[in-house]
Structure formats: C-alpha cells, structure tokens
Coordinates of C-alpha atoms (C1' of nucleotides) in Angstrom, one line a residue:
Chain K
X6 CA -34.1 -14.8 -5.7
X7 CA -36.3 -16.1 -2.9
X8 CA -37.3 -14.2 0.2
X9 CA -35.2 -16.5 2.3
X10 CA -31.9 -15.6 0.6
X11 CA -32.7 -11.9 1.0
X12 CA -33.0 -12.6 4.7
X13 CA -29.2 -12.2 4.8
X14 CA -30.1 -8.7 6.1
X15 CA -28.8 -7.8 9.4
X16 CA -25.7 -9.9 9.1
X17 CA -23.4 -7.6 7.2
X18 CA -19.8 -8.6 6.9
X19 CA -17.7 -6.8 9.5
X20 CA -14.3 -7.2 7.9
X21 CA -13.0 -7.4 4.4
X22 CA -12.1 -11.0 5.0
X23 CA -15.6 -11.9 6.1
X24 CA -16.8 -10.0 3.0
X25 CA -14.6 -12.2 0.7
X26 CA -15.7 -15.3 2.4
X27 CA -19.4 -14.5 2.0
X28 CA -18.7 -13.5 -1.6
X29 CA -17.2 -16.8 -2.6
X30 CA -19.8 -18.7 -0.7
X31 CA -22.8 -17.1 -2.5
X32 CA -21.4 -16.5 -5.9
X33 CA -22.1 -20.0 -7.3
X34 CA -25.9 -19.8 -7.1
X35 CA -26.5 -16.3 -8.3
X36 CA -28.5 -15.3 -11.4
X37 CA -26.7 -13.9 -14.3
X38 CA -26.6 -10.2 -13.6
X39 CA -25.8 -10.6 -9.9
X40 CA -23.1 -13.0 -10.9
X41 CA -21.5 -10.4 -13.0
X42 CA -21.5 -8.1 -10.0
X43 CA -19.9 -10.6 -7.8
X44 CA -17.2 -11.4 -10.4
X45 CA -16.4 -7.8 -11.0
X46 CA -16.3 -6.9 -7.4
X47 CA -14.1 -9.9 -6.6
X48 CA -11.6 -8.8 -9.2
X49 CA -11.7 -5.1 -8.3
X50 CA -12.5 -5.0 -4.6
X51 CA -9.8 -2.4 -4.1
X52 CA -11.8 0.1 -6.1
X53 CA -14.9 0.0 -4.0
X54 CA -13.6 2.6 -1.6
X55 CA -13.1 5.2 -4.3
X56 CA -15.9 4.6 -6.8
X57 CA -19.6 5.4 -7.1
X58 CA -22.4 2.9 -7.7
X59 CA -22.7 4.1 -11.2
X60 CA -19.0 3.6 -11.9
X61 CA -18.8 0.1 -10.5
X62 CA -22.1 -0.8 -12.3
X63 CA -20.6 0.4 -15.5
X64 CA -17.5 -1.7 -14.9
X65 CA -19.5 -4.8 -14.2
X66 CA -21.7 -4.0 -17.2
X67 CA -25.0 -4.0 -15.2
X68 CA -27.5 -1.3 -14.3
X69 CA -27.0 0.4 -11.0
X70 CA -30.0 -1.2 -9.5
X71 CA -28.5 -4.7 -10.0
X72 CA -25.4 -3.6 -8.1
X73 CA -27.7 -2.3 -5.4
X74 CA -29.4 -5.6 -5.1
X75 CA -26.1 -7.3 -4.9
X76 CA -25.0 -5.3 -1.9
X77 CA -28.2 -6.2 -0.1
X78 CA -27.8 -9.9 -0.9
X79 CA -24.4 -9.8 0.6
X80 CA -26.0 -8.5 3.8
X81 CA -25.4 -4.7 3.7
X82 CA -28.3 -2.3 3.9
X83 CA -27.0 -0.8 0.6
X84 CA -24.0 0.3 -1.3
X85 CA -23.0 3.0 1.2
X86 CA -22.7 0.6 4.0
X87 CA -20.5 -1.6 1.9
X88 CA -18.3 1.2 0.8
X89 CA -17.9 2.3 4.4
X90 CA -16.3 -1.0 5.3
X91 CA -13.8 -0.6 2.5
X92 CA -13.1 3.0 3.2
X93 CA -12.2 2.2 6.8
X94 CA -10.2 -0.9 6.0
X95 CA -8.2 1.3 3.6
X96 CA -6.2 3.0 6.3
X97 CA -4.2 0.1 7.9
X98 CA -2.2 -0.3 4.7
X99 CA -0.5 3.1 4.8
X100 CA -1.7 5.4 7.6
X101 CA 0.4 8.0 6.0
X102 CA 3.2 6.0 4.5
X103 CA 3.4 7.7 1.2
X104 CA 3.4 11.1 2.8
X105 CA 6.2 10.0 5.0
X106 CA 8.2 8.7 2.1
X107 CA 7.9 12.0 0.4
X108 CA 9.1 13.8 3.4
X109 CA 12.1 11.5 3.6
X110 CA 12.9 12.2 0.0
X111 CA 12.8 15.9 0.7
X112 CA 16.0 15.7 2.7
X113 CA 17.6 16.2 -0.7
X114 CA 18.8 13.8 -3.3
X115 CA 21.7 11.8 -2.0
X116 CA 20.9 12.4 1.7
X117 CA 20.7 9.1 3.6
X118 CA 17.0 9.6 4.3
X119 CA 16.3 10.1 0.6
X120 CA 18.2 7.1 -0.3
X121 CA 16.4 5.0 2.2
X122 CA 13.1 6.2 0.8
X123 CA 14.2 5.0 -2.6
X124 CA 15.2 1.6 -1.4
X125 CA 12.1 1.2 0.6
X126 CA 10.1 2.0 -2.5
X127 CA 12.1 -0.4 -4.6
X128 CA 11.6 -3.1 -2.1
X129 CA 7.9 -2.6 -2.0
X130 CA 7.6 -2.6 -5.8
X131 CA 9.7 -5.8 -6.0
X132 CA 7.5 -7.6 -3.5
X133 CA 4.3 -6.5 -5.2
X134 CA 5.6 -7.6 -8.6
X135 CA 6.7 -10.9 -7.1
X136 CA 3.2 -11.5 -5.9
X137 CA 1.9 -10.8 -9.3
X138 CA 4.3 -12.8 -11.4
X139 CA 5.4 -15.8 -9.3
X140 CA 5.0 -19.1 -11.0
X141 CA 3.2 -21.2 -8.4
X142 CA 3.8 -24.4 -10.3
X143 CA 7.5 -23.9 -10.5
X144 CA 7.6 -23.1 -6.8
X145 CA 5.7 -26.2 -5.9
X146 CA 7.9 -28.3 -8.1
X147 CA 11.0 -26.9 -6.4
X148 CA 9.7 -27.6 -3.0
X149 CA 8.8 -31.1 -4.0
X150 CA 12.3 -31.8 -5.4
X151 CA 14.1 -30.2 -2.5
X152 CA 12.1 -32.1 0.1
X153 CA 13.1 -35.4 -1.3
X154 CA 16.8 -34.5 -1.4
X155 CA 19.3 -35.9 1.1
X156 CA 21.5 -32.8 1.4
X157 CA 20.7 -29.5 -0.2
X158 CA 23.6 -27.7 -1.6
X159 CA 23.1 -24.0 -1.7
X160 CA 25.3 -21.9 -4.0
X161 CA 25.3 -18.1 -4.6
X162 CA 28.1 -15.5 -4.9
X163 CA 28.3 -11.8 -4.9
X164 CA 24.9 -10.3 -4.4
X165 CA 23.3 -13.7 -4.3
X166 CA 25.5 -14.7 -1.4
X167 CA 23.4 -13.0 1.4
X168 CA 20.4 -15.0 0.1
X169 CA 22.3 -18.2 0.0
X170 CA 23.6 -17.8 3.5
X171 CA 20.2 -16.9 4.9
X172 CA 18.7 -20.0 3.2
X173 CA 21.3 -22.2 4.9
X174 CA 20.6 -20.5 8.2
X175 CA 16.9 -21.2 7.9
X176 CA 17.5 -24.8 6.7
X177 CA 19.7 -25.4 9.8
X178 CA 17.1 -24.0 12.1
X179 CA 14.6 -26.4 10.6
X180 CA 17.0 -29.4 10.8
X181 CA 17.3 -29.7 7.0
X182 CA 20.7 -30.9 6.0
X183 CA 22.1 -28.1 3.9
X184 CA 25.6 -27.0 2.8
X185 CA 26.6 -23.6 1.8
X186 CA 29.1 -23.4 -1.1
X187 CA 30.7 -20.1 -0.3
X188 CA 34.1 -20.5 -2.0
X189 CA 36.0 -19.7 1.2
X190 CA 39.6 -20.5 0.6
X191 CA 39.0 -21.2 -3.0
X192 CA 38.1 -24.7 -1.9
X193 CA 36.2 -26.7 -4.5
X194 CA 33.4 -28.4 -2.8
X195 CA 32.0 -30.1 -5.7
X196 CA 33.0 -33.5 -4.5
X197 CA 30.5 -33.1 -1.7
X198 CA 27.7 -33.6 -4.2
X199 CA 26.5 -37.1 -3.7
X200 CA 23.7 -39.1 -5.3
X201 CA 20.4 -38.3 -3.7
X202 CA 21.4 -34.6 -3.1
X203 CA 20.0 -31.5 -4.8
X204 CA 21.4 -28.2 -5.7
X205 CA 19.8 -24.8 -5.2
X206 CA 21.6 -22.3 -7.3
X207 CA 21.1 -18.6 -7.1
X208 CA 22.5 -16.1 -9.5
X209 CA 21.6 -12.8 -11.2
X210 CA 23.1 -10.9 -14.1
X211 CA 26.0 -10.7 -14.5
X212 CA 25.8 -14.4 -13.8
X213 CA 28.6 -15.8 -11.6
X214 CA 30.7 -18.3 -13.4
X215 CA 31.3 -20.5 -10.3
X216 CA 27.6 -20.9 -9.7
X217 CA 26.9 -21.9 -13.3
X218 CA 29.8 -24.4 -13.2
X219 CA 28.5 -26.0 -10.0
X220 CA 25.0 -26.3 -11.5
X221 CA 26.4 -27.8 -14.6
X222 CA 28.4 -30.2 -12.6
X223 CA 25.4 -31.4 -10.6
X224 CA 23.5 -31.7 -13.8
X225 CA 26.1 -34.0 -15.3
X226 CA 25.9 -36.2 -12.3
X227 CA 22.1 -36.5 -12.6
X228 CA 21.3 -34.4 -9.6
X229 CA 18.3 -32.1 -9.7
X230 CA 19.1 -28.4 -9.8
X231 CA 16.7 -25.7 -8.7
X232 CA 17.6 -22.3 -10.2
X233 CA 16.7 -19.0 -8.6
X234 CA 17.4 -16.2 -11.0
X235 CA 16.2 -13.0 -12.6
X236 CA 15.0 -14.0 -16.0
X237 CA 13.8 -17.1 -17.8
X238 CA 16.5 -16.6 -20.3
X239 CA 19.2 -16.8 -17.6
X240 CA 22.0 -19.3 -18.4
X241 CA 20.9 -21.1 -15.3
X242 CA 17.8 -22.2 -17.1
X243 CA 19.8 -24.6 -19.3
X244 CA 21.0 -26.7 -16.3
X245 CA 18.1 -26.5 -14.0
X246 CA 15.2 -28.9 -13.6
X247 CA 13.1 -26.2 -12.2
X248 CA 13.6 -22.5 -12.4
X249 CA 12.1 -19.7 -10.4
X250 CA 12.4 -16.1 -11.5
X251 CA 12.3 -13.1 -9.2
X252 CA 11.6 -9.6 -10.6
X253 CA 13.8 -7.4 -8.4
X254 CA 13.6 -3.7 -8.9
X255 CA 16.9 -1.9 -8.7
X256 CA 17.6 1.5 -7.4
X257 CA 20.8 2.7 -8.9
X258 CA 23.3 -0.1 -9.2
X259 CA 21.9 -2.0 -6.2
X260 CA 19.0 -4.2 -5.6
X261 CA 16.9 -4.5 -2.5
X262 CA 16.8 -8.3 -2.4
X263 CA 13.4 -8.1 -0.7
X264 CA 11.6 -10.2 -3.2
X265 CA 14.4 -12.6 -3.5
X266 CA 14.6 -13.2 0.2
X267 CA 10.9 -13.5 0.6
X268 CA 10.9 -16.2 -2.1
X269 CA 13.9 -17.9 -0.6
X270 CA 12.4 -17.9 2.8
X271 CA 9.1 -19.4 1.7
X272 CA 11.0 -22.0 -0.2
X273 CA 13.0 -23.0 2.8
X274 CA 10.1 -23.0 5.2
X275 CA 8.0 -25.0 2.8
X276 CA 10.7 -27.5 2.3
X277 CA 11.4 -27.7 6.1
X278 CA 7.8 -28.5 6.9
X279 CA 7.4 -30.9 4.0
X280 CA 10.3 -33.0 5.4
X281 CA 9.0 -33.4 8.8
Chain A
X7 CA -6.6 36.8 -0.1
X8 CA -6.4 39.0 -3.2
X9 CA -8.1 38.5 -6.5
X10 CA -4.7 37.8 -8.0
X11 CA -4.0 34.8 -6.0
X12 CA -7.4 33.3 -6.6
X13 CA -6.5 33.6 -10.2
X14 CA -4.8 30.3 -9.8
X15 CA -7.9 29.0 -11.4
X16 CA -7.5 27.0 -14.6
X17 CA -4.1 25.7 -13.6
X18 CA -5.1 22.8 -11.5
X19 CA -2.3 20.3 -10.6
X20 CA -2.4 17.4 -12.9
X21 CA -0.5 14.9 -10.8
X22 CA -0.1 14.2 -7.1
X23 CA 3.5 15.4 -7.3
X24 CA 2.4 18.7 -8.8
X25 CA -0.1 19.0 -6.1
X26 CA 2.4 18.6 -3.3
X27 CA 4.7 21.1 -5.0
X28 CA 2.1 23.7 -5.2
X29 CA 1.1 22.9 -1.6
X30 CA 4.5 23.6 -0.1
X31 CA 4.9 26.6 -2.3
X32 CA 1.7 28.4 -1.2
X33 CA 1.5 27.2 2.4
X34 CA 3.8 29.8 4.0
X35 CA 1.7 32.8 3.2
X36 CA -1.8 31.5 3.9
X37 CA -4.1 32.9 6.6
X38 CA -4.8 30.9 9.7
X39 CA -7.8 28.7 8.7
X40 CA -6.4 28.0 5.2
X41 CA -3.1 27.1 6.8
X42 CA -4.8 24.6 9.0
X43 CA -6.3 23.1 5.8
X44 CA -2.9 22.9 4.1
X45 CA -1.3 21.3 7.1
X46 CA -3.9 18.7 7.6
X47 CA -4.1 17.9 3.9
X48 CA -0.3 17.6 3.8
X49 CA -0.3 15.1 6.6
X50 CA -3.2 13.1 5.4
X51 CA -3.3 13.4 1.7
X52 CA -3.8 9.7 1.5
X53 CA -7.3 10.1 2.9
X54 CA -8.5 12.6 0.3
X55 CA -9.6 9.8 -2.0
X56 CA -12.0 8.2 0.5
X57 CA -13.3 11.2 2.5
X58 CA -16.0 13.8 2.2
X59 CA -15.5 17.5 2.5
X60 CA -17.2 17.4 5.9
X61 CA -14.9 14.7 7.2
X62 CA -11.7 16.4 6.1
X63 CA -12.9 19.7 7.4
X64 CA -13.6 18.2 10.8
X65 CA -10.2 16.6 10.8
X66 CA -8.6 20.0 10.0
X67 CA -10.9 21.6 12.5
X68 CA -12.3 24.2 10.1
X69 CA -15.7 24.7 8.6
X70 CA -16.4 23.0 5.3
X71 CA -16.4 26.3 3.5
X72 CA -12.8 26.9 4.5
X73 CA -11.7 23.7 3.0
X74 CA -13.7 24.5 -0.1
X75 CA -11.8 27.8 -0.5
X76 CA -8.6 25.9 0.0
X77 CA -9.3 23.7 -2.9
X78 CA -9.9 26.6 -5.1
X79 CA -6.8 28.4 -4.1
X80 CA -4.7 25.4 -5.0
X81 CA -6.2 25.7 -8.4
X82 CA -9.1 23.2 -8.5
X83 CA -12.6 24.2 -9.4
X84 CA -13.7 22.6 -6.1
X85 CA -13.3 19.6 -3.8
X86 CA -14.6 17.1 -6.3
X87 CA -12.0 17.9 -8.8
X88 CA -9.2 17.5 -6.2
X89 CA -10.7 14.2 -5.0
X90 CA -10.8 13.0 -8.6
X91 CA -7.1 13.4 -8.9
X92 CA -6.4 11.3 -5.8
X93 CA -8.9 8.7 -6.7
X94 CA -7.3 8.1 -10.0
X95 CA -3.8 8.2 -8.7
X96 CA -4.8 5.6 -6.2
X97 CA -4.6 2.6 -8.6
X98 CA -0.9 2.5 -9.7
X99 CA 0.3 1.0 -6.4
X100 CA -1.5 -2.2 -6.6
X101 CA -3.5 -2.9 -9.8
X102 CA -4.8 -6.0 -8.1
X103 CA -2.0 -6.8 -5.8
X104 CA -4.2 -7.6 -2.8
X105 CA -6.5 -9.7 -4.8
X106 CA -3.5 -11.7 -6.0
X107 CA -2.2 -12.2 -2.5
X108 CA -5.4 -13.6 -1.4
X109 CA -5.4 -16.0 -4.3
X110 CA -2.0 -17.1 -3.3
X111 CA -3.1 -17.8 0.2
X112 CA -6.0 -19.8 -1.0
X113 CA -3.6 -22.6 -2.0
X114 CA -4.1 -23.7 1.6
X115 CA -2.2 -22.9 4.7
X116 CA 1.3 -24.3 4.5
X117 CA 1.4 -24.5 0.7
X118 CA 4.4 -22.8 -0.7
X119 CA 2.4 -20.1 -2.4
X120 CA 0.5 -19.3 0.8
X121 CA 3.8 -19.1 2.7
X122 CA 5.1 -16.8 0.0
X123 CA 2.1 -14.5 0.4
X124 CA 2.7 -14.3 4.1
X125 CA 6.4 -13.4 3.7
X126 CA 5.6 -10.8 1.0
X127 CA 3.1 -9.3 3.3
X128 CA 5.5 -9.3 6.2
X129 CA 8.1 -7.7 4.1
X130 CA 5.8 -5.0 2.9
X131 CA 4.7 -4.2 6.4
X132 CA 8.3 -4.0 7.6
X133 CA 9.2 -1.6 4.9
X134 CA 6.3 0.6 5.6
X135 CA 6.9 0.7 9.3
X136 CA 10.5 1.4 8.6
X137 CA 9.5 4.5 6.6
X138 CA 7.4 5.6 9.5
X139 CA 9.7 5.1 12.4
X140 CA 13.2 5.6 11.1
X141 CA 15.3 8.1 13.0
X142 CA 16.7 10.4 10.4
X143 CA 19.1 12.0 12.8
X144 CA 20.6 8.7 13.9
X145 CA 20.9 7.6 10.3
X146 CA 22.7 10.8 9.3
X147 CA 25.0 10.5 12.3
X148 CA 25.9 7.0 11.4
X149 CA 26.7 8.0 7.8
X150 CA 28.8 10.8 9.1
X151 CA 30.8 8.6 11.4
X152 CA 31.3 5.8 8.9
X153 CA 32.4 8.1 6.2
X154 CA 35.3 9.3 8.3
X155 CA 36.5 5.9 9.3
X156 CA 39.6 4.3 7.7
X157 CA 38.3 0.8 7.6
X158 CA 34.7 -0.3 8.4
X159 CA 34.4 -3.5 10.3
X160 CA 31.1 -5.1 9.8
X161 CA 30.0 -7.8 12.2
X162 CA 26.8 -9.9 12.2
X163 CA 26.0 -13.5 12.9
X164 CA 23.1 -15.8 12.4
X165 CA 20.2 -14.0 10.8
X166 CA 22.2 -10.8 10.8
X167 CA 24.9 -12.4 8.7
X168 CA 23.2 -12.0 5.3
X169 CA 22.9 -8.3 6.0
X170 CA 26.5 -8.0 7.1
X171 CA 27.7 -9.8 4.0
X172 CA 25.6 -7.8 1.7
X173 CA 26.9 -4.6 3.3
X174 CA 30.5 -5.6 2.7
X175 CA 29.7 -6.5 -0.9
X176 CA 28.2 -3.1 -1.5
X177 CA 31.1 -1.4 0.3
X178 CA 33.5 -3.2 -1.9
X179 CA 31.7 -2.2 -5.0
X180 CA 32.0 1.4 -3.9
X181 CA 35.7 1.1 -3.0
X182 CA 35.1 1.6 0.7
X183 CA 37.6 -0.4 2.7
X184 CA 35.5 -2.8 4.7
X185 CA 36.1 -6.1 6.5
X186 CA 33.6 -8.8 7.3
X187 CA 33.9 -10.4 10.7
X188 CA 32.4 -13.7 9.9
X189 CA 34.0 -16.0 12.4
X190 CA 35.2 -18.4 9.8
X191 CA 37.6 -20.9 11.4
X192 CA 36.8 -19.4 14.8
X193 CA 39.5 -16.9 14.0
X194 CA 39.4 -13.9 16.2
X195 CA 39.8 -10.8 14.1
X196 CA 39.7 -8.3 16.8
X197 CA 43.3 -7.4 16.5
X198 CA 42.4 -6.0 13.1
X199 CA 40.7 -3.1 14.7
X200 CA 43.0 -0.1 14.4
X201 CA 42.8 3.5 15.4
X202 CA 40.7 5.5 12.9
X203 CA 38.5 2.5 12.1
X204 CA 34.8 2.1 12.9
X205 CA 32.6 -0.8 13.7
X206 CA 29.1 -1.5 12.2
X207 CA 27.5 -4.1 14.4
X208 CA 24.3 -5.9 13.5
X209 CA 22.3 -8.1 15.9
X210 CA 18.8 -9.0 16.8
X211 CA 17.2 -10.8 19.7
X212 CA 18.5 -13.2 20.8
X213 CA 21.6 -11.1 20.6
X214 CA 24.7 -12.8 19.5
X215 CA 27.4 -12.9 22.1
X216 CA 30.2 -12.6 19.6
X217 CA 28.8 -9.4 18.1
X218 CA 28.3 -7.8 21.5
X219 CA 31.9 -8.7 22.5
X220 CA 33.4 -7.2 19.4
X221 CA 31.4 -4.0 19.9
X222 CA 32.5 -3.8 23.5
X223 CA 36.1 -4.3 22.4
X224 CA 36.0 -1.6 19.9
X225 CA 34.4 0.7 22.4
X226 CA 37.2 0.0 24.9
X227 CA 39.7 1.0 22.3
X228 CA 37.8 4.3 21.7
X229 CA 36.5 3.4 18.2
X230 CA 33.1 4.5 17.2
X231 CA 30.5 1.8 17.0
X232 CA 27.3 2.0 14.9
X233 CA 24.6 -0.4 16.1
X234 CA 21.9 -1.8 13.8
X235 CA 19.4 -3.7 15.9
X236 CA 15.7 -4.3 16.7
X237 CA 15.0 -2.2 19.8
X238 CA 16.4 0.8 21.6
X239 CA 16.7 -1.4 24.6
X240 CA 19.0 -3.8 22.8
X241 CA 22.3 -4.5 24.7
X242 CA 24.0 -3.1 21.7
X243 CA 22.8 0.4 22.8
X244 CA 25.2 0.4 25.7
X245 CA 28.3 0.1 23.5
X246 CA 27.2 2.1 20.5
X247 CA 27.9 5.7 19.6
X248 CA 24.9 5.7 17.3
X249 CA 22.1 3.2 17.2
X250 CA 19.6 2.6 14.5
X251 CA 16.5 0.4 15.1
X252 CA 14.7 -1.5 12.4
X253 CA 11.1 -2.7 13.0
X254 CA 11.0 -6.0 11.3
X255 CA 7.8 -7.9 11.1
X256 CA 8.1 -11.7 11.6
X257 CA 6.1 -14.4 10.1
X258 CA 6.4 -17.5 12.2
X259 CA 9.9 -17.8 13.5
X260 CA 11.5 -16.1 10.5
X261 CA 11.9 -12.5 9.5
X262 CA 11.9 -11.2 6.0
X263 CA 14.9 -8.9 6.5
X264 CA 13.5 -6.5 3.8
X265 CA 13.5 -3.5 6.1
X266 CA 16.9 -4.3 7.5
X267 CA 18.4 -4.7 4.0
X268 CA 16.9 -1.5 2.8
X269 CA 18.3 0.3 5.7
X270 CA 21.7 -1.3 5.4
X271 CA 21.8 -0.6 1.7
X272 CA 21.0 3.1 2.1
X273 CA 23.6 3.4 4.8
X274 CA 26.2 1.8 2.6
X275 CA 25.4 3.9 -0.5
X276 CA 25.3 7.1 1.5
X277 CA 28.7 6.3 3.1
X278 CA 30.1 5.4 -0.3
X279 CA 29.1 8.6 -1.9
X280 CA 30.1 10.7 1.1
X281 CA 33.6 9.4 0.8
X282 CA 34.2 10.1 -2.8
Chain R
dA15 C1' -48.9 -23.2 -24.4
dG16 C1' -50.4 -20.9 -20.3
dC17 C1' -49.6 -19.8 -15.7
dT18 C1' -46.4 -18.6 -11.7
dT19 C1' -42.2 -17.1 -10.0
dT20 C1' -37.9 -14.9 -10.5
dT21 C1' -35.0 -11.5 -12.5
dT22 C1' -34.2 -7.3 -14.7
dG23 C1' -33.9 -2.2 -16.3
dG24 C1' -34.9 2.2 -15.7
dA25 C1' -37.4 6.1 -14.1
dA26 C1' -38.8 8.5 -9.8
dT27 C1' -37.5 9.7 -5.3
dA28 C1' -34.8 10.4 -1.2
dT29 C1' -30.5 11.3 0.8
dT30 C1' -26.1 12.8 1.1
dT31 C1' -22.6 15.8 -0.3
dA32 C1' -20.6 19.8 -2.5
dT33 C1' -20.8 24.5 -3.4
dT34 C1' -22.0 29.3 -3.2
dC35 C1' -23.2 33.5 -1.0
dC36 C1' -23.4 36.9 2.3
dA37 C1' -23.6 38.9 6.8
dT38 C1' -20.3 39.1 10.5
dT39 C1' -15.8 39.3 12.5
dA40 C1' -11.0 40.2 12.3
dT41 C1' -6.9 42.5 10.5
dG42 C1' -3.9 46.0 8.6
dC43 C1' -3.1 50.7 7.6
dA44 C1' -3.3 55.9 7.9
Chain W
dT30 C1' -9.4 55.5 16.3
dG31 C1' -11.7 54.9 12.1
dC32 C1' -11.8 53.1 7.5
dA33 C1' -10.8 49.7 4.1
dT34 C1' -9.7 45.1 3.0
dA35 C1' -9.4 40.4 3.9
dA36 C1' -11.0 36.3 6.3
dT37 C1' -14.5 33.5 8.4
dG38 C1' -18.7 30.7 9.6
dG39 C1' -22.9 29.1 8.6
dA40 C1' -27.2 28.9 6.3
dA41 C1' -29.2 28.3 1.7
dT42 C1' -28.8 26.2 -2.7
dA43 C1' -27.2 23.2 -6.3
dA44 C1' -25.5 18.9 -7.8
dA45 C1' -24.4 14.3 -7.4
dT46 C1' -25.3 9.9 -5.7
dA47 C1' -27.8 6.3 -3.6
dT48 C1' -32.0 3.9 -3.2
dT49 C1' -36.6 2.3 -4.1
dC50 C1' -40.3 0.7 -6.8
dC51 C1' -42.8 -1.2 -10.4
dA52 C1' -43.8 -2.6 -15.0
dA53 C1' -41.8 -5.6 -18.4
dA54 C1' -39.1 -9.6 -19.7
dA55 C1' -37.3 -14.1 -18.8
dA56 C1' -37.2 -18.5 -16.9
dG57 C1' -39.3 -22.4 -14.8
dC58 C1' -43.0 -25.5 -14.2
dT59 C1' -47.3 -28.4 -15.3

DNA sequence: AGCTTTTTGGAATATTTATTCCATTATGCA
DNA sequence: TGCATAATGGAATAAATATTCCAAAAAGCT
C-alpha cells in the first residue's frame, strides 16, 4: 500500500451508499488480507453496527490490525467512525417498528389490531424472502417474452384474481394491450388467443382448473406461457415456457399477496418500458 | 428495592420475548428512576443493540448507574449481558436481505430485478409505516360496524379494485354475505343496498367518482359507510362513518398495495370471526 | 541472489465504556 | 418528629475495546 492510497483520509463516506460505492471501487486492487476484509464486510455489512473489531476480524479471518487498516483505507479515522455511520443508519429501517408491532399484538389474539400485526409481519417476511429467492434469469426471460407479444392474456382466479386484475390495470396505464380472463358470465375467452400473443397465468395451490386449462390451451397453439405460481412443482410448470415462483408466507388460511404483487408489478412495469 | 427482588439474578431472560414479558411484569411497582428506565427501554428496545449505557441513560434522562441497576433488576448481570441478547436477536430479520436487495439493484436501473428491488422496498416501507400509523380505534369501530351488517357491499375501482375483489374473496371464504360492486356492464347496483347493510368503500387519489357516488348514496339512505383511503382529507371522509387511512409508498407511478391488502385482510378476517 | 518496498501479525498502549461503591437524599412508618 | 429503609447520583475503578507501532515476513525488482 503506497502513501498515496492511504491519502484517502479526510474523505470518509457519509452514507452507507457512498460506503458501498467506495468499497466496490477499491476492492479490486487490494492485497490479500485487506481483500478478505473487504469481502467479508461487503457480505455482512449489516453486522458492523453490532460487532466489535475483534468479532469482525475473526469473521473475516484476519488479525484485528488488518481490519483496522482496512477502515482507514476506506477513509475513516478508524473502526469506531465506521461503526458510527452504521449505527446511525440503522434507525431509518424501523424507528420503533418492532416495538409497535408488539403493542398491536397485545390487544389480544383475535383483536383486529393483533390480526393486522400478523398480516404485516407475514407481508414483510414474504417480501424479504422474495428478495432472497427470486430467480433473476426467469424474470428477465419472462419480461423478454412478454414484451414481444402482441396481446398479453392475463388469467388468475380466486386469490390470484386480485393480482391478475392489478396487472391488467397497470398494463393499461402503460398502453400495453392486455386482456383479463376473468370468467365473468362463464364466457370462454379462449378464442381470443391469437398467434403472436402470450399468456400470463397465475395460480397457487389449490391450483385453479380454469387457469391450467387456459395455459394448456395456449401451449397447444404454440403460444408462450409465463407462469406465476408458488412452487416449481406446480402443475403450471408443465405448460409454461418460463416459470416464476413466489414464496408467500401465510397467516392462517390467508396470504398477504405482498410478494406476489411486488413481483407482478415489476414484471408489468419492466414489460411496459421494454415495449416503448 | 428489597433484597428479595434483586434476587432475580441468575434468571436472565433468554429471548427478547421473555425480556418484554418480564419488563411489563415488573414495571408497575418500580421506583421513579427505574420506571423511567423501563419506559424508555420499552419504547426504544430496538436501540439497545447499538447504544452505550451512557446514551441510553441520557435518553431515559437518568444517570448511568440507574440504568445499570435496571439491567440487574431484570435479571441480567449487567448492561453488557442485556445488550448481547439484543445484538444476537438482531440477525433473524434479514440474514443478508439488504445486501441482496443491493445486488438486485445493480442489474442496472430499469432492469426487471432492479425494479423488483424497488417495489419490494416500497412494500416493506408501506407495511412498516402502516404499523406505526394505524388508528386502532377506527379499525375496531369498522370491524364492529361491519360485523353487524346484513350484507357488506364492497366497492373499489382502478387500483382499488384488486383490494376490493380480494376482500370479497375472503368474505366468501368466511361465509360473510358480501357483494362486489365492480361496474361490470355498467350496471348500477345501487338498488342492491338494503336497510341493515353496510358499505366498504375503497379509493385513493385521484378518487374514483363512482365510488364516491355509491358511498354518498348509502349515506343518504342511512347505511353505515366504512372508508378505506389514503388521507384523512379524502373526499370519502365526508360520507363515511368510520375512515381508515393507509400510508402506501409509491415507486414511480405505481403503488405496491402491500399495506392496503394487509389492512383489508385483517379487517375481513376480524369481521369474519366476529360474526361467527 | 541481494536489495528495496510492501504487507502482515501481534504485543503494547490509549481510549472508551461498563460497573461498583458509598455518601447523600428521599420516603415510609411509628 | 425521629428513625429506619430504600433510592439516587456521581466519582472511582475495572473491564473491554480500539488503536498504534514495530519487528518480521513476503513480494517485487534489478
């Protein structure tokens, strides 16, 4: 390490974002031990706020002094200054969210507030788990396929229906030709499927017969089918050209749909902008 | 404080839940300064993991030694032991969730994965903010009103429609008589409103004319109207007997609906069980 | 291979932070 | 009102933690 690069002093990152930027920027040309620090910190930045130098150093498998040097190279005066940044940035997430949740639950099991707390929690967990498990490739494939389609046929019944209807609403707002197969009047819309179209089918266990049928139908005619479902083993997988799974956490017999809607929304917006 | 009560030693809470339980249990008969500690800690337990004794003591407006005593009364050997509990319990929420989000975003602005990350984030924020701002009284009132209604008329268009339709789905599953006013075929269902019924109206800015009209109509006939909307200044407030607001965070022009659905769901389930 | 420069580990030190102790003040009781 | 008991604040001490420094090892260069 030359004197020049230590001259980063005095320009400490002021936000977590700045920190990450600097981190990725300097990581490539760092000697072995310092690289270990950078890698470990990048993967566990959430623990900086609650750990000691010794603990982090042990995690990165380097002596404490190496971690110390690392902090200084990034621009901090030392570890404490870096930790301060993370301790302060730690508030915005949940100023006292968990406390509040607990209070809500104390209204007593079955009280509306307690129920709400449970659903909020389920929603949050679903979103987090979606972030962790989403298959980016499948998502990109789906976007690709749908943006090339003439008309997008969206189908979903029962609890998938709200998602389907929201999708169509968003497609409309973005001027993407889309059709909602909602089964109103028991009309069978399958003749609306035309060459060049694509189907976006949404269903969760217990899988809706109508949805599967429409997907199969589209498949038979050679149209691409994008499946939005809960497991890779879903019957929808057999008929779909791309399948995206959403890990939704239930509370009781009902699911929050948070993750499903977030996914549907990003799908729709991505398709909308790809088509412009 | 007698010697007996200090004898809590050796039975330190092993989980955050146990901690809270003990806290509420002992708070009532605590002298002034210790009570201050208990209150402050209860309201800010999320900051224990990242603060020093001095900081927390300053927050509670007591000398550090008082906070120290407080820790021991709860059963810990000292502050450090208490902090340890919170530092360890801090992981379960997001093993590396934020890291993951960041990676998703790095696919580039506009990429499907980046969009998804944004929507996930918006959903999470919405849920948290719902937890913090929900009006428990209004919620309880709404449940009360709806459980006494013969038939519940649910109305919501555009982006409120997915919520309305999900509500009706859940009501059906719970055998609650409910009717979705969806405007299919431009049919005007308002004659369906009968004495003893109630209306659950959902609308967000820009408020849908049809929804407001139906709410007004119900009001004129003396039926209770529950409003689910985005601000207390919503036009829906004028016609509603109870109004519940949902702080939904938008990303771009679209909203995640996570908070709205969580709220709707708990409303429906609470009503469903109240009617049994 | 021999010399120079960079990197490394760990022991020594400085600083911060937790914890205890006790003199003082307040409170409850006869 | 006076005595006993509990509560309090702050200064002194102990412990943990961060930080520096330097000798030794490794890497790069001629």
